[in-house]
Short mmCIF file of C-alpha atoms and ligand atoms in Angstrom, two decimals:
data_model
loop_
_atom_site.label_atom_id
_atom_site.label_comp_id
_atom_site.label_asym_id
_atom_site.label_seq_id
_atom_site.Cartn_x
_atom_site.Cartn_y
_atom_site.Cartn_z
CA MET A 1 57.16 -21.97 62.29
CA THR A 2 56.60 -18.77 64.58
CA THR A 3 57.05 -18.89 68.34
CA ALA A 4 54.80 -17.81 70.99
CA ASP A 5 56.04 -13.99 72.38
CA ALA A 6 56.81 -15.35 75.68
CA ARG A 7 56.45 -12.20 77.24
CA PRO A 8 53.34 -9.98 76.44
CA ARG A 9 52.40 -6.97 76.24
CA GLU A 10 50.76 -6.61 80.59
CA PRO A 11 48.08 -3.95 80.45
CA LYS A 12 48.03 -1.57 83.40
CA TYR A 13 44.91 -2.87 84.96
CA TYR A 14 46.09 -6.67 84.33
CA THR A 15 49.14 -5.92 87.09
CA VAL A 16 47.14 -3.56 89.40
CA LYS A 17 44.91 -6.90 89.38
CA ARG A 18 48.09 -9.31 90.40
CA HIS A 19 48.58 -7.17 92.74
CA LEU A 20 45.46 -6.51 94.57
CA LEU A 21 45.40 -10.76 94.07
CA GLU A 22 48.19 -10.69 96.35
CA ARG A 23 46.76 -8.35 98.66
CA ILE A 24 43.73 -9.90 99.02
CA GLU A 25 45.39 -13.66 100.05
CA SER A 26 45.40 -12.97 103.22
CA LEU A 27 42.16 -11.45 104.11
CA THR A 28 39.42 -13.88 105.64
CA PRO A 29 35.79 -14.17 103.55
CA GLY A 30 33.63 -11.43 104.42
CA SER A 31 36.29 -8.67 105.22
CA ALA A 32 35.61 -5.30 103.39
CA VAL A 33 37.90 -4.39 99.87
CA PRO A 34 39.34 -0.83 100.01
CA THR A 35 37.90 1.74 98.12
CA GLU A 36 38.21 1.90 94.84
CA ARG A 37 39.22 6.00 95.63
CA GLU A 38 41.74 4.31 97.96
CA LEU A 39 43.11 1.57 95.40
CA ALA A 40 43.75 4.13 92.58
CA ALA A 41 45.99 6.51 95.70
CA GLU A 42 47.65 3.84 96.83
CA LEU A 43 49.02 2.29 93.28
CA SER A 44 49.24 5.59 92.17
CA THR A 45 47.00 5.00 88.64
CA SER A 46 43.68 5.79 87.81
CA ARG A 47 40.17 4.75 89.11
CA THR A 48 39.38 3.75 85.74
CA THR A 49 41.97 0.78 85.97
CA VAL A 50 41.60 -0.20 88.68
CA ARG A 51 37.87 -0.69 88.28
CA GLN A 52 38.77 -2.77 85.52
CA ALA A 53 40.55 -5.38 88.11
CA LEU A 54 37.91 -5.40 90.63
CA VAL A 55 35.64 -6.21 87.67
CA ASP A 56 37.55 -9.12 86.07
CA LEU A 57 38.47 -10.16 90.33
CA VAL A 58 33.84 -9.81 90.79
CA ALA A 59 33.84 -12.28 87.32
CA GLU A 60 36.32 -14.76 88.74
CA GLY A 61 34.70 -15.00 92.03
CA ARG A 62 37.24 -13.53 94.23
CA LEU A 63 35.35 -11.10 95.08
CA VAL A 64 32.05 -9.20 96.05
CA ARG A 65 30.20 -6.11 95.20
CA ARG A 66 27.04 -5.86 97.73
CA GLN A 67 24.71 -2.90 96.09
CA GLY A 68 25.73 -0.21 98.72
CA ALA A 69 27.48 -1.22 101.23
CA GLY A 70 30.84 -1.79 99.36
CA THR A 71 33.45 -4.79 97.77
CA PHE A 72 34.77 -8.05 99.72
CA ILE A 73 36.41 -11.06 100.03
CA ALA A 74 34.10 -13.85 98.14
CA GLU A 75 33.73 -17.13 100.31
CA PRO A 76 35.62 -19.99 98.55
CA LYS A 77 34.00 -21.46 95.07
CA VAL A 78 32.97 -25.10 95.97
CA THR A 79 33.88 -27.60 93.96
CA TRP A 80 30.53 -29.96 92.53
CA PRO A 81 31.23 -33.30 90.91
CA LEU A 82 30.53 -34.07 87.39
CA HIS A 83 29.01 -37.57 87.71
CA LEU A 84 25.69 -38.62 86.46
CA THR A 85 24.10 -38.03 90.13
CA SER A 86 21.09 -35.91 91.17
CA PHE A 87 22.15 -31.85 91.84
CA THR A 88 20.58 -33.36 95.73
CA GLU A 89 22.75 -35.88 95.61
CA ALA A 90 26.00 -33.82 94.48
CA ALA A 91 24.59 -31.69 96.89
CA ALA A 92 25.18 -34.05 99.89
CA LEU A 93 28.47 -35.38 98.47
CA ASN A 94 29.70 -32.04 99.59
CA GLY A 95 28.33 -31.85 102.37
CA PHE A 96 25.31 -29.26 101.68
CA ALA A 97 21.54 -29.79 102.04
CA ALA A 98 20.62 -28.77 98.78
CA SER A 99 16.36 -27.68 98.60
CA THR A 100 14.79 -27.33 95.18
CA ARG A 101 12.41 -23.66 93.86
CA LEU A 102 9.29 -24.99 91.23
CA ILE A 103 9.39 -21.80 88.97
CA ALA A 104 6.92 -22.64 86.81
CA VAL A 105 5.78 -26.53 84.85
CA THR A 106 4.80 -26.64 81.86
CA ARG A 107 3.36 -28.55 78.88
CA ILE A 108 4.46 -28.06 75.81
CA ARG A 109 4.65 -29.04 72.30
CA GLY A 110 8.20 -30.13 72.19
CA ASP A 111 9.67 -28.30 68.94
CA ALA A 112 12.22 -30.30 66.70
CA GLU A 113 15.71 -30.50 69.00
CA VAL A 114 13.42 -31.20 72.80
CA ALA A 115 12.05 -33.74 71.00
CA GLY A 116 14.37 -35.10 68.84
CA ARG A 117 16.64 -35.04 71.95
CA LEU A 118 14.40 -36.95 73.83
CA GLY A 119 13.28 -39.50 71.09
CA LEU A 120 10.34 -37.45 69.78
CA ALA A 121 8.56 -37.07 66.50
CA ALA A 122 8.42 -32.57 66.31
CA GLY A 123 4.93 -31.47 67.91
CA ALA A 124 4.51 -33.86 70.60
CA PRO A 125 3.98 -33.22 74.03
CA VAL A 126 6.85 -32.84 76.50
CA VAL A 127 6.87 -31.46 80.85
CA ARG A 128 9.09 -28.19 81.16
CA ILE A 129 10.26 -27.77 84.89
CA GLU A 130 12.27 -24.99 85.24
CA ARG A 131 13.83 -25.14 89.14
CA LEU A 132 16.12 -22.84 91.80
CA ARG A 133 18.30 -25.22 92.82
CA LEU A 134 20.20 -24.26 95.98
CA ALA A 135 22.83 -25.29 98.51
CA ASP A 136 22.37 -24.51 101.96
CA GLN A 137 19.65 -21.78 101.02
CA ARG A 138 22.32 -20.25 98.23
CA PRO A 139 20.92 -19.60 95.09
CA MET A 140 23.06 -22.17 93.05
CA ALA A 141 21.74 -22.57 89.15
CA VAL A 142 19.05 -22.13 87.33
CA GLU A 143 17.57 -25.58 85.86
CA THR A 144 14.76 -26.72 82.77
CA SER A 145 14.48 -29.90 82.34
CA HIS A 146 12.30 -31.18 79.12
CA LEU A 147 10.91 -35.41 79.45
CA SER A 148 8.04 -37.06 77.32
CA ALA A 149 5.19 -35.68 78.86
CA SER A 150 3.20 -39.53 77.30
CA ARG A 151 6.14 -41.29 78.78
CA PHE A 152 6.20 -39.65 82.57
CA PRO A 153 2.22 -39.16 83.36
CA ASN A 154 1.05 -37.15 85.30
CA LEU A 155 4.43 -35.47 86.22
CA THR A 156 3.56 -31.80 86.14
CA ARG A 157 1.33 -32.51 88.87
CA ASN A 158 4.24 -35.31 90.75
CA ILE A 159 7.59 -32.87 90.49
CA ARG A 160 4.96 -30.35 92.85
CA ARG A 161 5.83 -33.23 95.53
CA HIS A 162 9.09 -33.87 95.18
CA GLN A 163 12.30 -31.61 95.54
CA SER A 164 13.91 -34.76 93.88
CA LEU A 165 13.52 -35.05 89.89
CA TYR A 166 16.01 -38.12 89.79
CA GLU A 167 14.55 -39.86 93.44
CA LEU A 168 10.74 -39.21 91.74
CA LEU A 169 11.36 -41.27 88.31
CA ARG A 170 13.08 -43.81 90.48
CA ILE A 171 10.28 -44.26 92.87
CA VAL A 172 6.95 -42.92 90.64
CA TYR A 173 8.27 -44.18 87.00
CA ASP A 174 10.90 -46.55 88.00
CA VAL A 175 13.13 -45.10 85.52
CA VAL A 176 17.04 -44.56 86.12
CA PRO A 177 19.24 -43.10 84.15
CA MET A 178 22.06 -44.90 83.34
CA ARG A 179 24.12 -43.32 80.73
CA ALA A 180 24.73 -39.49 79.95
CA GLU A 181 26.51 -37.01 77.15
CA GLU A 182 26.77 -33.67 79.38
CA LEU A 183 27.97 -30.23 77.46
CA ILE A 184 29.69 -27.87 79.35
CA ALA A 185 29.38 -24.12 77.98
CA THR A 186 29.94 -20.76 79.24
CA ALA A 187 27.69 -17.83 78.60
CA PRO A 188 26.77 -14.88 79.69
CA ALA A 189 23.78 -14.33 82.75
CA SER A 190 20.59 -12.77 80.86
CA PRO A 191 18.68 -10.22 83.32
CA ARG A 192 16.30 -13.42 84.66
CA GLU A 193 19.13 -15.58 85.42
CA ALA A 194 20.82 -12.99 87.28
CA SER A 195 18.02 -11.76 89.67
CA LEU A 196 17.31 -15.30 89.94
CA LEU A 197 20.64 -16.96 90.96
CA GLY A 198 21.58 -13.24 92.85
CA THR A 199 24.08 -11.87 90.55
CA GLU A 200 24.13 -9.73 87.89
CA THR A 201 23.09 -8.89 84.08
CA GLY A 202 26.78 -10.52 82.08
CA ALA A 203 28.46 -12.01 85.02
CA PRO A 204 29.69 -15.61 84.17
CA MET A 205 27.95 -18.64 84.06
CA LEU A 206 29.60 -22.01 83.20
CA VAL A 207 25.99 -23.44 81.10
CA LEU A 208 25.54 -27.29 81.98
CA GLY A 209 22.92 -29.14 78.85
CA ARG A 210 22.53 -33.25 80.34
CA HIS A 211 20.86 -35.96 77.78
CA SER A 212 20.35 -38.75 79.93
CA ARG A 213 19.35 -41.85 79.18
CA ASP A 214 18.24 -45.55 81.08
CA ALA A 215 19.51 -48.73 80.87
CA ASP A 216 17.88 -50.04 77.54
CA GLY A 217 18.95 -46.39 76.22
CA GLU A 218 15.87 -44.78 75.77
CA PRO A 219 16.07 -40.90 76.16
CA VAL A 220 14.98 -39.91 79.85
CA GLU A 221 16.07 -36.23 79.79
CA TRP A 222 17.57 -32.99 78.70
CA VAL A 223 17.97 -30.22 81.00
CA THR A 224 20.17 -27.28 80.96
CA SER A 225 21.73 -26.00 84.45
CA TRP A 226 22.88 -22.56 84.65
CA TYR A 227 25.91 -22.16 87.34
CA ARG A 228 27.20 -19.49 88.86
CA GLY A 229 30.85 -19.16 87.28
CA ASP A 230 31.41 -17.81 90.46
CA ARG A 231 30.64 -19.95 92.64
CA VAL A 232 31.07 -23.47 91.04
CA THR A 233 33.97 -25.96 90.25
CA PHE A 234 33.55 -28.95 88.00
CA VAL A 235 35.52 -31.71 89.01
CA ALA A 236 35.73 -34.47 86.59
CA ASP A 237 36.96 -37.86 87.21
CA LEU A 238 39.09 -39.15 83.86
CA SER A 239 40.73 -41.87 84.10
CA ALA A 240 42.41 -42.94 80.80
CA PRO A 241 40.75 -45.08 77.89
CA ARG A 242 41.54 -49.01 77.59
CA ARG A 243 44.33 -49.36 74.41
C1 GLP B 301 21.56 -32.30 88.20
C2 GLP B 301 21.26 -32.62 86.21
C3 GLP B 301 19.83 -32.66 85.39
C4 GLP B 301 19.14 -33.33 86.54
C5 GLP B 301 19.07 -33.12 88.23
C6 GLP B 301 18.27 -34.02 89.12
O1 GLP B 301 21.47 -30.94 88.21
N1 GLP B 301 22.23 -31.82 85.68
O2 GLP B 301 20.43 -32.70 84.53
O3 GLP B 301 17.98 -32.79 85.94
O4 GLP B 301 20.65 -32.91 88.69
O5 GLP B 301 18.26 -33.34 89.98
P1 GLP B 301 17.82 -33.61 91.39
O6 GLP B 301 16.64 -35.20 91.34
O7 GLP B 301 17.98 -33.61 92.70
O8 GLP B 301 16.47 -33.19 91.09
#
């Protein structure tokens, strides 16, 4: 059996990062961080090393970079519950006001994956809704939802009148998602997501895929949500299985 090395060699930038973390702990959100040049001089290291440490801290959501203005201490992350609630309800549970910007709503022919998830044959009509989700006016996620066009007639029109998809499903179609499978993965932001979410291409994203069903087990939606990894911590309430 091999044993893991308890004290792996620490890269130089990591030492700088730990030092910066200690230093920024006492600073309040919004305060400016010294420039790369100042930090390099202060820590007797190169600007490249400082830059690498800062890139990590930005990716983790500790710092934010503002083009042309400098680097600042970030606002604390938002904790987001993982329940079978809507974005609107989850935001309210956190004390935020949710808002939605409809980016596009289109009727497509579902490919084998999307149609399959919705219990339809490949090529069946599917409504694809792309929305930007905001909490207290801050962009949090880009969400792409797929629903069966025949199960939800006039959805392309109705979604324009409702901020909340779940509210619309309940009021207009009498459908409530009761069970869901949620997949979580990480991915770098594409230029499109980055620009919609006000971040940089390649920034770490938390990607959630939700496949929900109603009380009869009929598929309701297949949704992919790209959340800014530097803004959100997901919290799941776990309980031990019955033995
Ligand atoms: C969350 C879920 C989505 C769901 C959405 C509905 O964001 N990940 O799967 O479609 O909530 O939210 P709302 O009713 O606010 O539109």
